[in-house]
């Protein structure tokens, strides 16, 4: 090894000690079960608190957040910050404008993101997070409503807040009581409760939800049947008195594997499927009238049915296509392949 020259220092590397995984697969499963039990116990405690002393503060928080003309500014640091980011995202996607401001960045210009008509939702399990001081001071200076989610009602954060959601203390799933597990699950659940209460209070609908979720499988499932159905020019239809030899030509040309049967006023009264053809296979099939072959009262959907609901109907009924009707008259047809094409499946 060459000698070190003047001014050179020997580099040392600190490595974490290697840890060998101990225990059997059954012990790992036992550990998972204990973790879930402890976290479930925390959620049970949170529910009990909401039915007791926490309930009034929760209702007040929902009221203040719902009345705000600005946004809900969610803040926190560390694990509480990560949970806060998810809460902000959930609020924003369910009709409550929200934004996450990192507590550390607040003192470096991000306080400018907080306006007087906003509401601040601050997360800190201990309530003594030093990095929150800047935001607390700012909220008091400009009278921005402050809601705290903490486990210590006597903490600095709780004393500064107008509303304190004091979560019950619970055992962490970590056997050393150090890794935040149960506590973060409870914080997240409290945030979900706020978001859903606001959603329901505002009458936020599936159609509203679609506006904020246009992409991916979720966006596809929130499309309406009218967005993806085949229109009147593709409808496989025949009258009740049509001869099967002619009706089969229409059924084959339209290639949906079914044929809608309509009465004299254009109302859908029945359907003929491949299964109906097999059940009536014989010498008299081609000369029969469609009303003698059809299955009456077929499954239908309305144009404003969600694609996800239409898929549920197809699966539950074990069918591959369904007619779309308005006032009893067919206006379109939807095939399971259409749902597959847009990514609902």
Short mmCIF file of C-alpha atoms in Angstrom, two decimals:
data_model
loop_
_atom_site.label_atom_id
_atom_site.label_comp_id
_atom_site.label_asym_id
_atom_site.label_seq_id
_atom_site.Cartn_x
_atom_site.Cartn_y
_atom_site.Cartn_z
CA UNK A 1 0.00 0.00 0.00
CA UNK A 2 1.57 3.34 -0.97
CA UNK A 3 2.42 5.78 1.78
CA UNK A 4 0.03 8.67 2.27
CA UNK A 5 1.39 12.01 1.19
CA UNK A 6 1.30 15.21 3.21
CA UNK A 7 -2.24 16.40 3.79
CA UNK A 8 -3.78 13.07 2.78
CA UNK A 9 -6.18 11.41 5.15
CA UNK A 10 -7.06 7.75 5.30
CA UNK A 11 -10.62 7.08 4.14
CA UNK A 12 -12.71 4.98 6.45
CA UNK A 13 -15.98 3.36 5.51
CA UNK A 14 -18.66 2.66 8.10
CA UNK A 15 -20.81 -0.27 7.14
CA UNK A 16 -23.93 -1.48 8.86
CA UNK A 17 -23.39 -4.90 10.39
CA UNK A 18 -24.78 -7.71 8.29
CA UNK A 19 -27.91 -9.30 9.71
CA UNK A 20 -28.85 -12.85 8.89
CA UNK A 21 -32.56 -13.53 8.58
CA UNK A 22 -33.63 -15.73 11.43
CA UNK A 23 -36.78 -17.74 11.90
CA UNK A 24 -38.94 -20.00 9.80
CA UNK A 25 -41.71 -19.09 7.33
CA UNK A 26 -44.29 -19.90 9.99
CA UNK A 27 -42.64 -17.44 12.36
CA UNK A 28 -42.78 -14.76 9.66
CA UNK A 29 -46.48 -15.41 9.23
CA UNK A 30 -46.95 -15.21 12.99
CA UNK A 31 -45.17 -11.86 12.99
CA UNK A 32 -47.48 -10.60 10.23
CA UNK A 33 -50.52 -11.71 12.20
CA UNK A 34 -49.32 -9.86 15.31
CA UNK A 35 -48.68 -6.73 13.27
CA UNK A 36 -52.19 -6.79 11.85
CA UNK A 37 -53.69 -7.44 15.29
CA UNK A 38 -51.90 -4.45 16.81
CA UNK A 39 -52.78 -2.15 13.93
CA UNK A 40 -56.40 -3.34 14.01
CA UNK A 41 -56.45 -2.61 17.74
CA UNK A 42 -55.31 0.92 16.95
CA UNK A 43 -58.16 1.36 14.46
CA UNK A 44 -60.63 -0.03 17.01
CA UNK A 45 -59.38 2.53 19.51
CA UNK A 46 -59.77 5.29 16.92
CA UNK A 47 -63.34 4.25 16.18
CA UNK A 48 -64.17 4.19 19.90
CA UNK A 49 -62.67 7.66 20.30
CA UNK A 50 -64.77 8.99 17.41
CA UNK A 51 -67.86 7.65 19.14
CA UNK A 52 -66.73 9.49 22.30
CA UNK A 53 -64.67 12.61 23.00
CA UNK A 54 -63.04 12.82 19.54
CA UNK A 55 -66.38 12.95 17.75
CA UNK A 56 -67.15 16.61 18.43
CA UNK A 57 -63.73 17.80 17.30
CA UNK A 58 -63.95 15.65 14.17
CA UNK A 59 -67.35 17.08 13.21
CA UNK A 60 -66.02 20.61 13.77
CA UNK A 61 -62.96 19.89 11.61
CA UNK A 62 -65.15 18.64 8.77
CA UNK A 63 -67.29 21.77 9.03
CA UNK A 64 -64.28 24.14 8.95
CA UNK A 65 -62.63 22.30 6.05
CA UNK A 66 -65.91 22.14 4.13
CA UNK A 67 -66.59 25.87 4.51
CA UNK A 68 -63.12 26.97 3.47
CA UNK A 69 -63.09 29.00 0.27
CA UNK A 70 -59.40 28.16 -0.23
CA UNK A 71 -57.52 24.90 0.04
CA UNK A 72 -56.68 22.49 2.82
CA UNK A 73 -52.92 22.81 3.37
CA UNK A 74 -51.64 19.52 4.80
CA UNK A 75 -48.25 19.55 6.50
CA UNK A 76 -45.96 17.32 8.49
CA UNK A 77 -42.47 15.85 8.52
CA UNK A 78 -40.99 12.37 8.53
CA UNK A 79 -43.52 9.55 8.53
CA UNK A 80 -46.30 12.01 9.37
CA UNK A 81 -45.26 13.96 6.28
CA UNK A 82 -45.57 10.88 4.09
CA UNK A 83 -49.03 10.21 5.50
CA UNK A 84 -49.90 13.88 5.00
CA UNK A 85 -49.02 13.69 1.32
CA UNK A 86 -51.42 10.79 0.87
CA UNK A 87 -54.17 12.60 2.78
CA UNK A 88 -53.72 15.70 0.61
CA UNK A 89 -53.95 13.55 -2.53
CA UNK A 90 -57.11 11.84 -1.29
CA UNK A 91 -58.76 15.14 -0.39
CA UNK A 92 -57.91 16.66 -3.78
CA UNK A 93 -59.24 13.67 -5.70
CA UNK A 94 -62.53 13.61 -3.81
CA UNK A 95 -63.60 17.21 -4.26
CA UNK A 96 -61.73 19.07 -1.48
CA UNK A 97 -58.92 21.21 -2.95
CA UNK A 98 -55.77 20.35 -1.01
CA UNK A 99 -52.02 20.74 -1.22
CA UNK A 100 -49.12 19.32 0.80
CA UNK A 101 -46.49 21.75 2.12
CA UNK A 102 -43.38 20.15 3.64
CA UNK A 103 -42.69 21.63 7.06
CA UNK A 104 -38.98 22.02 6.33
CA UNK A 105 -39.61 23.87 3.07
CA UNK A 106 -42.12 26.25 4.65
CA UNK A 107 -39.38 28.49 6.11
CA UNK A 108 -37.63 28.60 2.72
CA UNK A 109 -40.39 30.22 0.70
CA UNK A 110 -43.21 27.69 0.70
CA UNK A 111 -45.17 29.72 3.25
CA UNK A 112 -46.19 31.72 0.19
CA UNK A 113 -48.35 28.77 -0.82
CA UNK A 114 -50.60 29.32 2.20
CA UNK A 115 -53.34 31.96 1.79
CA UNK A 116 -55.63 33.55 4.36
CA UNK A 117 -58.68 31.65 3.09
CA UNK A 118 -56.95 28.25 3.45
CA UNK A 119 -57.14 25.77 6.32
CA UNK A 120 -54.02 24.07 7.69
CA UNK A 121 -54.12 20.40 8.67
CA UNK A 122 -50.91 19.60 10.60
CA UNK A 123 -49.83 16.05 11.50
CA UNK A 124 -47.44 15.24 14.34
CA UNK A 125 -47.83 12.19 16.56
CA UNK A 126 -45.92 13.84 19.41
CA UNK A 127 -47.18 17.36 18.72
CA UNK A 128 -43.70 18.67 19.47
CA UNK A 129 -42.18 18.57 15.97
CA UNK A 130 -39.80 21.55 15.94
CA UNK A 131 -40.04 21.96 12.15
CA UNK A 132 -43.74 22.83 12.46
CA UNK A 133 -42.98 26.00 14.45
CA UNK A 134 -42.72 28.18 11.34
CA UNK A 135 -46.11 27.10 10.01
CA UNK A 136 -47.73 27.40 13.45
CA UNK A 137 -46.40 30.94 13.84
CA UNK A 138 -47.53 31.85 10.32
CA UNK A 139 -51.03 30.48 10.92
CA UNK A 140 -51.38 32.50 14.14
CA UNK A 141 -50.04 35.68 12.53
CA UNK A 142 -52.47 35.60 9.60
CA UNK A 143 -55.39 33.90 11.39
CA UNK A 144 -55.32 30.84 9.14
CA UNK A 145 -57.41 28.09 10.83
CA UNK A 146 -55.17 25.32 12.19
CA UNK A 147 -56.36 21.74 12.72
CA UNK A 148 -53.98 19.36 14.48
CA UNK A 149 -53.83 15.57 14.27
CA UNK A 150 -51.75 14.39 17.21
CA UNK A 151 -51.79 11.92 20.06
CA UNK A 152 -50.90 14.51 22.73
CA UNK A 153 -53.65 17.07 23.47
CA UNK A 154 -51.29 18.88 25.84
CA UNK A 155 -48.59 19.35 23.17
CA UNK A 156 -47.41 22.62 21.65
CA UNK A 157 -49.19 21.88 18.35
CA UNK A 158 -52.46 21.01 20.08
CA UNK A 159 -52.41 24.15 22.22
CA UNK A 160 -51.84 26.33 19.15
CA UNK A 161 -54.61 24.75 17.07
CA UNK A 162 -58.26 25.81 16.98
CA UNK A 163 -59.26 22.18 16.59
CA UNK A 164 -57.30 19.19 17.87
CA UNK A 165 -58.02 15.67 16.69
CA UNK A 166 -56.43 13.86 19.61
CA UNK A 167 -55.87 10.28 18.48
CA UNK A 168 -55.76 7.59 21.18
CA UNK A 169 -52.37 6.13 22.08
CA UNK A 170 -51.79 2.59 20.84
CA UNK A 171 -48.95 0.08 20.78
CA UNK A 172 -46.74 0.17 17.71
CA UNK A 173 -46.43 -3.10 15.83
CA UNK A 174 -42.64 -2.77 16.08
CA UNK A 175 -41.55 -4.99 19.02
CA UNK A 176 -39.16 -2.22 20.14
CA UNK A 177 -41.89 0.40 19.98
CA UNK A 178 -39.69 2.52 17.69
CA UNK A 179 -40.78 2.04 14.08
CA UNK A 180 -43.97 4.04 13.46
CA UNK A 181 -46.56 1.53 12.33
CA UNK A 182 -49.84 1.55 14.24
CA UNK A 183 -49.65 5.30 14.72
CA UNK A 184 -49.26 6.02 11.00
CA UNK A 185 -52.12 3.65 10.17
CA UNK A 186 -54.31 5.62 12.59
CA UNK A 187 -53.24 8.96 11.10
CA UNK A 188 -54.01 7.71 7.60
CA UNK A 189 -57.38 6.34 8.70
CA UNK A 190 -58.25 9.67 10.32
CA UNK A 191 -57.38 11.44 7.08
CA UNK A 192 -59.54 9.03 5.10
CA UNK A 193 -62.42 9.66 7.51
CA UNK A 194 -62.11 13.41 6.93
CA UNK A 195 -61.96 13.00 3.15
CA UNK A 196 -64.97 10.70 2.92
CA UNK A 197 -67.05 12.77 5.34
CA UNK A 198 -66.34 15.84 3.17
CA UNK A 199 -67.11 13.87 -0.01
CA UNK A 200 -70.47 12.74 1.32
CA UNK A 201 -71.25 16.14 2.83
CA UNK A 202 -70.66 17.87 -0.50
CA UNK A 203 -72.65 15.30 -2.47
CA UNK A 204 -69.59 14.42 -4.55
CA UNK A 205 -70.80 11.97 -7.22
CA UNK A 206 -69.20 9.29 -9.38
CA UNK A 207 -69.46 11.71 -12.29
CA UNK A 208 -67.52 14.31 -10.30
CA UNK A 209 -64.96 11.63 -9.46
CA UNK A 210 -64.52 10.93 -13.16
CA UNK A 211 -63.44 14.53 -13.77
CA UNK A 212 -60.42 14.05 -11.50
CA UNK A 213 -59.57 10.51 -12.66
CA UNK A 214 -59.63 10.48 -16.49
CA UNK A 215 -56.70 8.09 -16.92
CA UNK A 216 -55.84 4.46 -16.22
CA UNK A 217 -58.14 1.62 -15.25
CA UNK A 218 -59.98 3.79 -12.73
CA UNK A 219 -60.70 6.38 -15.39
CA UNK A 220 -61.91 3.65 -17.74
CA UNK A 221 -64.27 2.19 -15.13
CA UNK A 222 -65.71 5.69 -14.57
CA UNK A 223 -66.67 6.12 -18.22
CA UNK A 224 -70.36 5.90 -19.03
CA UNK A 225 -71.89 3.27 -21.28
CA UNK A 226 -72.87 6.05 -23.68
CA UNK A 227 -69.15 6.84 -24.13
CA UNK A 228 -68.27 3.39 -25.45
CA UNK A 229 -71.43 1.73 -26.78
CA UNK A 230 -72.11 1.01 -30.45
CA UNK A 231 -74.83 3.29 -31.79
CA UNK A 232 -78.04 2.80 -33.75
CA UNK A 233 -76.27 1.99 -37.03
CA UNK A 234 -74.72 -1.13 -35.49
CA UNK A 235 -77.79 -2.46 -33.69
CA UNK A 236 -78.73 -6.06 -34.52
CA UNK A 237 -82.53 -5.78 -34.48
CA UNK A 238 -85.49 -7.64 -35.92
CA UNK A 239 -89.25 -7.45 -35.44
CA UNK A 240 -91.24 -9.97 -33.44
CA UNK A 241 -92.81 -11.33 -36.62
CA UNK A 242 -89.60 -11.61 -38.62
CA UNK A 243 -88.78 -15.03 -40.06
CA UNK A 244 -85.68 -16.60 -38.52
CA UNK A 245 -84.06 -17.17 -41.91
CA UNK A 246 -83.97 -13.38 -42.38
CA UNK A 247 -83.22 -12.60 -38.75
CA UNK A 248 -80.15 -14.85 -38.80
CA UNK A 249 -78.70 -12.81 -41.68
CA UNK A 250 -78.93 -9.65 -39.56
CA UNK A 251 -77.52 -11.42 -36.52
CA UNK A 252 -74.55 -12.68 -38.54
CA UNK A 253 -73.86 -9.35 -40.23
CA UNK A 254 -73.81 -7.38 -36.96
CA UNK A 255 -71.55 -10.01 -35.30
CA UNK A 256 -72.45 -9.37 -31.67
CA UNK A 257 -73.61 -12.92 -31.05
CA UNK A 258 -77.15 -11.77 -30.32
CA UNK A 259 -80.23 -10.23 -31.90
CA UNK A 260 -82.62 -7.76 -30.28
CA UNK A 261 -86.34 -8.25 -30.92
CA UNK A 262 -88.61 -5.19 -30.97
CA UNK A 263 -92.36 -4.73 -31.09
CA UNK A 264 -94.33 -2.50 -33.44
CA UNK A 265 -93.45 0.62 -31.41
CA UNK A 266 -89.72 -0.13 -31.35
CA UNK A 267 -89.58 -1.33 -27.75
CA UNK A 268 -87.16 -4.12 -26.90
CA UNK A 269 -89.21 -7.16 -25.93
CA UNK A 270 -86.70 -9.99 -26.26
CA UNK A 271 -83.31 -11.23 -27.36
CA UNK A 272 -82.02 -14.17 -29.36
CA UNK A 273 -78.57 -15.45 -28.49
CA UNK A 274 -76.40 -18.29 -29.73
CA UNK A 275 -77.75 -20.30 -26.80
CA UNK A 276 -81.35 -19.77 -27.95
CA UNK A 277 -80.40 -21.02 -31.42
CA UNK A 278 -78.87 -24.20 -30.00
CA UNK A 279 -81.93 -24.85 -27.85
CA UNK A 280 -84.26 -24.54 -30.87
CA UNK A 281 -82.05 -26.25 -33.41
CA UNK A 282 -84.18 -28.36 -35.77
CA UNK A 283 -85.87 -28.44 -39.16
CA UNK A 284 -88.40 -25.77 -38.23
CA UNK A 285 -85.88 -23.15 -36.98
CA UNK A 286 -85.48 -21.19 -40.23
CA UNK A 287 -89.22 -20.87 -40.79
CA UNK A 288 -90.07 -19.93 -37.19
CA UNK A 289 -90.95 -16.42 -36.11
CA UNK A 290 -88.47 -14.61 -33.85
CA UNK A 291 -91.01 -14.22 -31.05
CA UNK A 292 -91.18 -18.00 -30.76
CA UNK A 293 -87.42 -18.29 -30.31
CA UNK A 294 -86.51 -15.20 -28.28
CA UNK A 295 -85.89 -14.94 -24.55
CA UNK A 296 -88.22 -12.32 -23.10
CA UNK A 297 -87.25 -9.44 -20.76
CA UNK A 298 -83.54 -9.38 -21.57
CA UNK A 299 -80.95 -7.67 -19.38
CA UNK A 300 -80.44 -4.02 -20.36
CA UNK A 301 -78.53 -0.95 -19.17
CA UNK A 302 -79.14 2.78 -19.45
CA UNK A 303 -76.73 5.09 -21.32
CA UNK A 304 -75.65 6.77 -18.07
CA UNK A 305 -74.63 3.48 -16.44
CA UNK A 306 -70.97 3.41 -15.37
CA UNK A 307 -68.76 1.06 -17.36
CA UNK A 308 -67.78 -0.69 -14.13
CA UNK A 309 -71.45 -1.36 -13.33
CA UNK A 310 -72.05 -2.68 -16.84
CA UNK A 311 -69.13 -5.07 -16.43
CA UNK A 312 -70.57 -6.29 -13.15
CA UNK A 313 -73.90 -7.00 -14.89
CA UNK A 314 -72.22 -8.93 -17.73
CA UNK A 315 -70.22 -11.03 -15.28
CA UNK A 316 -73.14 -11.70 -12.95
CA UNK A 317 -75.43 -12.68 -15.85
CA UNK A 318 -72.74 -14.69 -17.71
CA UNK A 319 -73.45 -12.81 -20.94
CA UNK A 320 -71.14 -11.11 -23.43
CA UNK A 321 -73.33 -8.27 -24.72
CA UNK A 322 -76.14 -6.09 -23.43
CA UNK A 323 -78.54 -3.68 -25.14
CA UNK A 324 -78.60 -0.04 -24.05
CA UNK A 325 -82.14 1.28 -23.79
CA UNK A 326 -83.94 4.57 -23.19
CA UNK A 327 -87.67 4.56 -22.50
CA UNK A 328 -87.70 0.87 -23.41
CA UNK A 329 -86.20 1.44 -26.86
CA UNK A 330 -82.71 0.22 -27.84
CA UNK A 331 -80.27 3.05 -28.57
CA UNK A 332 -77.03 1.09 -28.46
CA UNK A 333 -75.30 -2.17 -27.65
CA UNK A 334 -72.27 -2.88 -25.44
CA UNK A 335 -70.00 -5.90 -25.83
CA UNK A 336 -67.53 -7.18 -23.26
CA UNK A 337 -64.77 -6.58 -25.80
CA UNK A 338 -65.57 -2.86 -25.68
CA UNK A 339 -64.83 -2.86 -21.95
CA UNK A 340 -61.62 -4.78 -22.57
CA UNK A 341 -60.61 -2.26 -25.23
CA UNK A 342 -60.79 0.73 -22.87
CA UNK A 343 -59.08 -1.12 -20.04
CA UNK A 344 -61.91 -1.73 -17.57
CA UNK A 345 -61.07 -5.43 -17.19
#
